[in-house]
Amino acid sequence: MAVTPSLNSLPYEIRQTIYSLVGRQTGDSGYWRGNSAPTIAHYATVSREWQEAFEGFTFRELRVTPKRLKSFSHIVTSPRRRAIVQTIHFHVSLDRYEPHLGGEQESSAERRRGTEVLTAALGSFFRVMTNWRKSDTSPLGLDLHLLVDSPSDSSTLTGKNGGPMVTGRALTSYLKLDLETLSLPHIDVFSGLRCTGRHLQPTSILAIVSRLRTLEYLDVELNHDSTRKRDVKQRNNFAMGLDQHGETVRVLSLRRPSPMLTPSPSPPKQPWSDFYVYMRNFSQQCESFEFDDCIDAAQFFAPFLVGPATEKSLQGQDVPFWIRLKRLNVRNSYMMKAPYLRVANRIEALASVHKVLVAIGRAACRMPDLLFARVCQYVLSDGQLEWFVLTYECYAGKAVLRAKGFILGRAMTEAWKHCAASKGLGFVVHNETDDPAAPEL
């Protein structure tokens, strides 16, 4: 009777394939969450070879809380394990609150408590991470995902995507660090930072960014563009501070708090304001730049708008030149709730969409390495959402322009055609809209 071969008798490549299949089917969650269900971590106890194989799944993404920092420091000490880690999810949990308070804003005392919890948690985490060296990690560095919320922030209601909705308190509350008592050491192991959960004030984000000396990727929320002094100051300080503290950032993604926080009056049109001047300047060092309603595309690309009024207001300012930019992603909406009431009616909205798409086409001439651009403009009128998407891609010596939701007009086509010609590329246009009622822009 033939003896059944053992797993260890199989060729190395086959064993690695088996480990990979088991790892994908099992999933790597649970090891850092205290789950009792079987996880990859249990397979790692079979043998030394199994340990090394399955730790590649177990330690790829680590979920850490302030209470588990000590065990985190103890378990992830060897260079082999540290080299596996790609992302650290640092979850800071705020105090619970009663269900009947879910629709109310936090009190001053509760906001101070949240500041204390977050400031202390980040201080402890950064001190632990000073034990890591750049040589311990992969050449790409680590991504830090900072999640701050309360266990009570999840509502009993279910959202459209099937997941739990977030309470009104979670949506309308904001967080900040105590910058006077905050003491964070410099760290050179993180190349990416993403903040989710409760809205964190931009100047507090800058305080974190200033301690990450090798940061290349930044994905954060930005305050609404409103006339409130606090918002204006936060936005201006953030845009100005990026140049000083984010000099290594090459990928910048900015998003509004979503769903939107408490509405506030929209600001006057000031494309020459400090915020837009600083943000245009900083974006010129980026390889990838992405933003939504937290930045008004018309004001950001104002130097490229057609019209004597705009040219006069921006007189004397340098025209931006994005020498590194390869990817651009812009999303704006019109006729939504405040503070995004940029227009009064659909006619004005369509005119603004046309103006923005032409201006970005003109700006693309100042982006010599641009490979991909996607500009989405959404218009809500009479309860109906219309969307207009323009996509620009470069490959095989040609530039391909695609329009969805509208028909490309002459001015827009000429602006993007000139962009392609300035780079010596062929030019192809695709109107991907079959609706005969689609507007021509």
Coordinates of C-alpha atoms in Angstrom, one line a residue:
M1 CA 0.0 0.0 0.0
A2 CA 1.5 3.3 -1.1
V3 CA 2.3 5.8 1.7
T4 CA 0.4 9.1 1.4
P5 CA 3.0 11.8 0.8
S6 CA 3.3 14.5 3.5
L7 CA 2.9 18.2 2.9
N8 CA 6.6 18.7 3.5
S9 CA 7.5 16.3 0.8
L10 CA 5.9 18.5 -1.9
P11 CA 8.0 20.9 -3.9
Y12 CA 8.5 24.4 -2.3
E13 CA 6.5 26.2 -5.0
I14 CA 3.5 23.9 -4.4
R15 CA 3.7 24.4 -0.6
Q16 CA 3.7 28.1 -1.1
T17 CA 0.7 27.9 -3.4
I18 CA -1.2 25.9 -0.7
Y19 CA -0.3 28.4 2.0
S20 CA -1.5 31.3 -0.2
L21 CA -4.8 29.6 -0.9
V22 CA -5.4 28.8 2.7
G23 CA -4.5 32.3 3.7
R24 CA -6.9 34.0 1.2
Q25 CA -9.8 31.7 2.3
T26 CA -9.2 32.2 6.0
G27 CA -8.5 35.9 6.1
D28 CA -6.1 37.7 8.4
S29 CA -8.6 39.5 10.7
G30 CA -9.0 38.3 14.2
Y31 CA -5.4 37.9 15.3
W32 CA -5.3 41.5 16.6
R33 CA -8.9 41.6 17.6
G34 CA -9.0 38.9 20.1
N35 CA -11.2 36.6 18.1
S36 CA -11.6 33.0 19.3
A37 CA -12.5 31.7 15.8
P38 CA -9.8 30.0 13.8
T39 CA -7.5 32.4 12.0
I40 CA -4.2 32.4 10.1
A41 CA -2.5 32.8 13.5
H42 CA -3.5 29.3 14.5
Y43 CA -1.9 27.8 11.4
A44 CA 1.4 29.5 12.3
T45 CA 1.7 27.2 15.3
V46 CA 2.0 24.0 13.2
S47 CA 5.7 24.3 12.4
R48 CA 8.5 26.7 11.8
E49 CA 7.8 26.7 8.0
W50 CA 4.1 27.2 8.5
Q51 CA 4.9 30.1 10.9
E52 CA 7.0 31.9 8.4
A53 CA 4.5 31.4 5.6
F54 CA 1.4 32.5 7.5
E55 CA 3.0 35.4 9.3
G56 CA 3.2 37.0 5.9
F57 CA -0.6 37.2 6.0
T58 CA -0.9 37.8 9.8
F59 CA 1.5 40.7 10.0
R60 CA 0.8 42.4 6.7
E61 CA -1.9 44.6 8.3
L62 CA -1.8 45.2 12.1
R63 CA -4.7 46.6 14.1
V64 CA -3.5 48.3 17.2
T65 CA -5.3 50.1 20.0
P66 CA -3.7 52.2 22.9
K67 CA -4.4 49.3 25.3
R68 CA -2.6 46.8 23.1
L69 CA 0.6 48.9 22.5
K70 CA 2.5 46.8 25.0
S71 CA 1.7 43.5 23.4
F72 CA 2.3 45.1 19.9
S73 CA 5.8 46.1 21.0
H74 CA 6.5 42.7 22.4
I75 CA 5.2 40.6 19.4
V76 CA 6.6 42.7 16.5
T77 CA 10.2 43.0 17.6
S78 CA 12.1 40.8 15.1
P79 CA 13.4 42.4 11.8
R80 CA 11.7 39.5 9.9
R81 CA 8.2 40.4 11.2
R82 CA 8.7 44.1 10.9
A83 CA 9.7 43.7 7.3
I84 CA 6.4 42.0 6.6
V85 CA 4.2 44.8 8.0
Q86 CA 2.7 47.1 5.3
T87 CA -0.1 48.9 7.2
I88 CA -0.7 49.8 10.8
H89 CA -4.3 50.6 11.7
F90 CA -4.2 52.6 15.0
H91 CA -7.7 52.8 16.4
V92 CA -8.4 55.3 19.2
S93 CA -11.7 54.7 20.9
L94 CA -13.4 57.7 22.5
D95 CA -15.9 57.5 25.5
R96 CA -19.3 55.9 25.0
Y97 CA -22.4 57.9 25.2
E98 CA -26.1 57.1 25.8
P99 CA -28.3 56.3 22.7
H100 CA -30.5 59.3 23.3
L101 CA -27.5 61.6 22.9
G102 CA -26.7 60.3 19.4
G103 CA -28.4 63.3 17.7
E104 CA -26.9 65.9 19.9
Q105 CA -23.6 67.7 19.5
E106 CA -20.9 67.2 22.1
S107 CA -20.6 69.5 25.1
S108 CA -17.4 71.5 25.7
A109 CA -16.4 69.1 28.4
E110 CA -16.8 66.1 26.1
R111 CA -14.7 67.8 23.4
R112 CA -12.0 68.4 25.9
R113 CA -12.1 64.8 27.0
G114 CA -11.8 63.7 23.3
T115 CA -8.8 66.0 22.9
E116 CA -7.1 64.4 26.0
V117 CA -7.8 60.9 24.9
L118 CA -6.4 61.4 21.3
T119 CA -3.4 63.5 22.4
A120 CA -2.4 60.9 25.0
A121 CA -2.9 57.9 22.6
L122 CA -0.9 59.4 19.8
G123 CA 1.9 60.3 22.2
S124 CA 2.1 56.7 23.4
F125 CA 2.0 55.3 19.9
F126 CA 4.7 57.6 18.5
R127 CA 7.0 56.7 21.4
V128 CA 6.5 53.0 20.7
M129 CA 7.3 53.6 17.0
T130 CA 10.6 55.3 17.8
N131 CA 11.9 51.7 18.3
W132 CA 11.4 51.1 14.6
R133 CA 14.1 52.0 12.1
K134 CA 13.7 52.6 8.4
S135 CA 15.9 49.6 7.7
D136 CA 13.4 47.4 9.6
T137 CA 10.6 48.0 7.1
S138 CA 10.1 47.3 3.5
P139 CA 11.6 49.8 1.0
L140 CA 8.1 51.2 0.4
G141 CA 7.8 52.1 4.1
L142 CA 4.6 51.8 6.2
D143 CA 1.1 53.2 5.9
L144 CA -0.5 54.6 9.0
H145 CA -4.3 54.5 9.1
L146 CA -5.6 56.6 12.1
L147 CA -9.2 55.8 13.0
V148 CA -10.8 57.8 15.8
D149 CA -14.4 57.2 16.9
S150 CA -16.6 56.2 19.8
P151 CA -18.2 52.7 20.1
S152 CA -21.5 54.6 20.3
D153 CA -21.0 56.3 16.9
S154 CA -22.6 53.3 15.0
S155 CA -26.4 53.8 14.8
T156 CA -28.9 51.0 15.1
L157 CA -30.2 52.1 11.6
T158 CA -28.9 50.6 8.4
G159 CA -27.6 52.6 5.5
K160 CA -28.1 52.1 1.8
N161 CA -25.0 50.0 1.5
G162 CA -26.2 47.6 4.2
G163 CA -23.8 48.8 6.9
P164 CA -24.7 50.6 10.1
M165 CA -25.3 54.4 9.8
V166 CA -23.3 56.8 11.9
T167 CA -25.0 59.0 14.5
G168 CA -25.6 62.7 14.2
R169 CA -23.1 63.3 17.0
A170 CA -20.4 61.5 15.1
L171 CA -21.1 63.5 12.0
T172 CA -21.2 67.0 13.6
S173 CA -18.4 66.6 16.1
Y174 CA -14.8 67.4 15.4
L175 CA -11.5 66.5 17.1
K176 CA -8.3 68.4 17.7
L177 CA -5.0 67.8 19.4
D178 CA -3.8 69.8 22.3
L179 CA -0.9 71.4 20.4
E180 CA 0.4 73.0 23.6
T181 CA 0.9 69.8 25.5
L182 CA 1.5 67.5 22.4
S183 CA 5.0 66.0 22.3
L184 CA 5.5 63.7 19.3
P185 CA 9.0 62.4 18.4
H186 CA 10.1 62.4 14.8
I187 CA 9.6 59.1 13.0
D188 CA 11.0 58.0 9.6
V189 CA 9.2 54.7 8.9
F190 CA 5.8 55.9 7.7
S191 CA 5.4 56.8 4.0
G192 CA 1.6 57.1 4.1
L193 CA -1.0 58.6 6.4
R194 CA -4.8 58.3 6.2
C195 CA -7.3 59.7 8.8
T196 CA -10.9 58.4 9.1
G197 CA -13.7 58.4 11.7
R198 CA -14.3 61.6 13.6
H199 CA -13.3 64.7 11.7
L200 CA -9.8 65.9 12.8
Q201 CA -9.0 69.5 12.5
P202 CA -6.5 70.3 9.7
T203 CA -4.0 72.0 12.0
S204 CA -4.0 68.9 14.1
I205 CA -3.3 66.8 11.0
L206 CA -0.4 69.1 10.3
A207 CA 1.0 68.5 13.7
I208 CA 1.1 64.7 12.9
V209 CA 2.5 65.3 9.4
S210 CA 5.3 67.5 10.8
R211 CA 6.6 64.4 12.7
L212 CA 6.6 62.0 9.8
R213 CA 9.8 62.8 8.0
T214 CA 9.4 60.4 5.1
L215 CA 5.7 60.9 4.4
E216 CA 4.9 60.6 0.7
Y217 CA 1.1 59.9 0.7
L218 CA -1.5 61.9 2.6
D219 CA -5.2 61.2 2.6
V220 CA -7.3 63.5 4.9
E221 CA -10.5 65.4 5.4
L222 CA -10.5 69.2 4.9
N223 CA -12.9 71.6 6.5
H224 CA -15.7 73.0 4.4
D225 CA -15.0 76.2 2.5
S226 CA -17.1 78.5 4.7
T227 CA -17.0 82.1 6.0
R228 CA -16.7 81.0 9.6
K229 CA -13.4 82.4 11.0
R230 CA -12.4 79.0 12.5
D231 CA -12.8 77.2 9.1
V232 CA -11.0 80.0 7.2
K233 CA -8.1 80.0 9.6
Q234 CA -7.9 76.2 9.7
R235 CA -7.9 75.9 5.9
N236 CA -5.3 78.7 5.4
N237 CA -3.0 77.3 8.1
F238 CA -3.3 73.8 6.6
A239 CA -2.5 74.9 3.0
M240 CA 0.4 77.1 4.2
G241 CA 1.8 74.5 6.6
L242 CA 1.9 71.8 3.9
D243 CA 4.7 73.6 2.2
Q244 CA 6.7 73.6 5.4
H245 CA 5.8 70.2 6.9
G246 CA 4.9 68.1 3.9
E247 CA 7.8 68.7 1.7
T248 CA 8.2 65.0 1.0
V249 CA 4.5 64.4 0.1
R250 CA 4.0 63.5 -3.5
V251 CA 0.4 62.0 -3.4
L252 CA -2.2 64.2 -1.9
S253 CA -5.9 63.3 -1.5
L254 CA -8.3 65.8 0.1
R255 CA -11.9 65.0 0.9
R256 CA -14.8 66.8 2.7
P257 CA -16.2 65.3 5.8
S258 CA -18.9 62.9 4.6
P259 CA -21.7 63.1 5.1
M260 CA -21.5 66.8 5.4
L261 CA -21.2 68.5 8.7
T262 CA -23.5 71.4 9.8
P263 CA -24.1 73.7 6.8
S264 CA -22.6 77.1 6.9
P265 CA -22.6 80.2 4.6
S266 CA -20.5 79.7 1.4
P267 CA -17.6 82.1 1.0
P268 CA -17.2 84.8 -1.6
K269 CA -15.4 83.8 -4.8
Q270 CA -11.8 84.5 -4.0
P271 CA -9.4 82.4 -6.2
W272 CA -6.6 84.7 -5.1
S273 CA -7.2 84.0 -1.4
D274 CA -4.4 82.7 0.7
F275 CA -5.8 79.1 0.7
Y276 CA -5.9 78.8 -3.1
V277 CA -2.6 80.5 -3.6
Y278 CA -0.9 78.1 -1.1
M279 CA -2.7 75.0 -2.3
R280 CA -1.9 75.8 -6.0
N281 CA 1.8 76.2 -5.0
F282 CA 1.9 73.0 -3.0
S283 CA 0.1 70.9 -5.6
Q284 CA 3.0 71.6 -8.0
Q285 CA 5.2 69.2 -6.1
C286 CA 2.7 66.4 -6.3
E287 CA 2.7 63.3 -8.6
S288 CA -0.9 62.6 -7.8
F289 CA -3.5 65.1 -6.7
E290 CA -7.2 64.4 -5.8
F291 CA -9.9 66.5 -4.3
D292 CA -13.7 66.8 -4.0
D293 CA -16.0 69.5 -2.8
C294 CA -13.6 70.6 -0.1
I295 CA -11.9 72.6 -2.9
D296 CA -13.8 74.6 -5.5
A297 CA -12.3 73.5 -8.9
A298 CA -13.3 76.8 -10.5
Q299 CA -11.3 78.8 -7.9
F300 CA -8.4 76.3 -7.9
F301 CA -8.0 76.5 -11.7
A302 CA -8.9 80.2 -11.9
P303 CA -5.6 81.1 -13.7
F304 CA -6.9 79.1 -16.7
L305 CA -10.5 80.4 -16.8
V306 CA -11.4 82.3 -19.9
G307 CA -12.5 85.9 -19.2
P308 CA -11.1 89.4 -18.6
A309 CA -12.5 89.6 -15.1
T310 CA -10.6 86.5 -13.9
E311 CA -7.4 87.5 -15.7
K312 CA -7.5 90.9 -14.0
S313 CA -8.1 89.5 -10.5
L314 CA -5.1 87.1 -10.8
Q315 CA -2.8 89.6 -12.4
G316 CA 0.8 89.4 -11.1
Q317 CA 0.5 85.8 -9.9
D318 CA 2.6 83.0 -11.4
V319 CA 0.8 80.6 -13.7
P320 CA 1.2 77.1 -12.1
F321 CA 3.4 74.5 -13.7
W322 CA 2.9 70.9 -12.4
I323 CA 6.2 69.4 -13.5
R324 CA 5.7 66.1 -11.6
L325 CA 1.9 65.5 -11.9
K326 CA 0.9 62.2 -13.4
R327 CA -2.6 61.7 -12.0
L328 CA -5.4 64.2 -11.4
N329 CA -8.8 63.4 -9.9
V330 CA -11.4 66.2 -9.4
R331 CA -15.0 65.9 -8.1
N332 CA -17.3 68.8 -7.5
S333 CA -21.1 69.1 -7.0
Y334 CA -23.6 71.9 -7.7
M335 CA -26.9 72.8 -6.2
M336 CA -26.4 70.5 -3.2
K337 CA -27.0 71.7 0.4
A338 CA -24.9 74.5 1.8
P339 CA -22.0 75.2 1.7
Y340 CA -21.9 73.9 -1.8
L341 CA -24.6 76.2 -3.3
R342 CA -22.2 77.5 -6.0
V343 CA -25.0 78.3 -8.4
A344 CA -28.7 79.3 -8.4
N345 CA -30.1 77.0 -11.0
R346 CA -29.3 74.3 -13.5
I347 CA -28.4 76.7 -16.3
E348 CA -25.7 78.3 -14.1
A349 CA -24.6 74.8 -13.1
L350 CA -24.1 73.6 -16.7
A351 CA -22.2 76.8 -17.5
S352 CA -19.9 76.3 -14.5
V353 CA -19.3 72.6 -15.5
H354 CA -18.3 73.8 -19.0
K355 CA -16.1 76.5 -17.6
V356 CA -14.3 74.1 -15.3
L357 CA -13.7 71.3 -17.9
V358 CA -12.3 73.8 -20.4
A359 CA -10.1 75.4 -17.7
I360 CA -8.6 72.0 -16.6
G361 CA -8.0 71.2 -20.3
R362 CA -6.0 74.4 -20.6
A363 CA -4.2 73.7 -17.3
A364 CA -3.2 70.2 -18.6
C365 CA -0.9 71.9 -21.0
R366 CA 1.1 72.8 -17.9
M367 CA 1.3 69.2 -16.8
P368 CA 3.9 67.6 -19.1
D369 CA 3.9 64.2 -17.5
L370 CA 0.1 63.9 -17.0
L371 CA -1.0 60.3 -17.8
F372 CA -4.5 60.3 -16.4
A373 CA -7.1 62.8 -15.4
R374 CA -10.7 62.3 -14.3
V375 CA -13.0 65.3 -13.7
C376 CA -16.5 64.5 -12.3
Q377 CA -19.1 67.3 -12.0
Y378 CA -22.4 66.5 -10.3
V379 CA -25.6 68.6 -10.6
L380 CA -28.7 68.1 -8.5
S381 CA -31.8 69.7 -9.9
D382 CA -35.5 68.9 -9.3
G383 CA -34.5 66.0 -7.1
Q384 CA -32.5 64.4 -10.0
L385 CA -28.8 63.9 -10.0
E386 CA -26.9 64.5 -13.3
W387 CA -23.3 63.6 -13.6
F388 CA -20.8 64.8 -16.2
V389 CA -17.5 62.8 -16.4
L390 CA -14.5 63.7 -18.5
T391 CA -11.6 61.2 -18.6
Y392 CA -8.2 61.8 -20.2
E393 CA -5.7 59.0 -20.7
C394 CA -2.3 58.8 -22.4
Y395 CA -0.9 55.6 -23.8
A396 CA 0.7 54.2 -26.9
G397 CA 1.6 57.7 -28.1
K398 CA -1.9 59.1 -28.1
A399 CA -4.3 60.9 -25.8
V400 CA -7.8 59.6 -25.5
L401 CA -10.6 61.9 -24.3
R402 CA -13.9 60.4 -23.1
A403 CA -17.1 62.2 -22.2
K404 CA -19.9 60.7 -20.3
G405 CA -23.2 62.4 -19.6
F406 CA -22.7 65.2 -22.1
I407 CA -21.5 65.9 -25.7
L408 CA -18.1 67.5 -26.1
G409 CA -18.4 71.0 -27.5
R410 CA -15.8 72.8 -29.6
A411 CA -14.1 74.9 -26.9
M412 CA -13.6 71.9 -24.6
T413 CA -12.4 69.7 -27.4
E414 CA -9.9 72.3 -28.7
A415 CA -8.5 72.9 -25.1
W416 CA -7.7 69.2 -24.6
K417 CA -6.6 68.7 -28.2
H418 CA -4.1 71.5 -27.7
C419 CA -2.9 69.8 -24.6
A420 CA -2.2 66.6 -26.5
A421 CA -0.5 68.5 -29.4
S422 CA 1.8 70.3 -26.9
K423 CA 3.1 66.8 -25.9
G424 CA 3.4 65.5 -29.4
L425 CA 0.5 63.0 -28.9
G426 CA -2.2 61.9 -31.2
F427 CA -5.7 62.8 -30.1
V428 CA -8.8 60.6 -30.0
V429 CA -12.3 61.6 -28.8
H430 CA -15.0 59.3 -27.6
N431 CA -18.5 60.6 -26.7
E432 CA -19.9 57.8 -24.5
T433 CA -23.4 59.2 -24.2
D434 CA -26.3 57.8 -26.3
D435 CA -29.0 60.1 -24.7
P436 CA -30.1 62.6 -27.5
A437 CA -31.1 65.0 -24.7
A438 CA -27.6 65.2 -23.3
P439 CA -26.3 68.8 -23.2
E440 CA -23.4 69.9 -25.3
L441 CA -20.7 71.5 -23.1

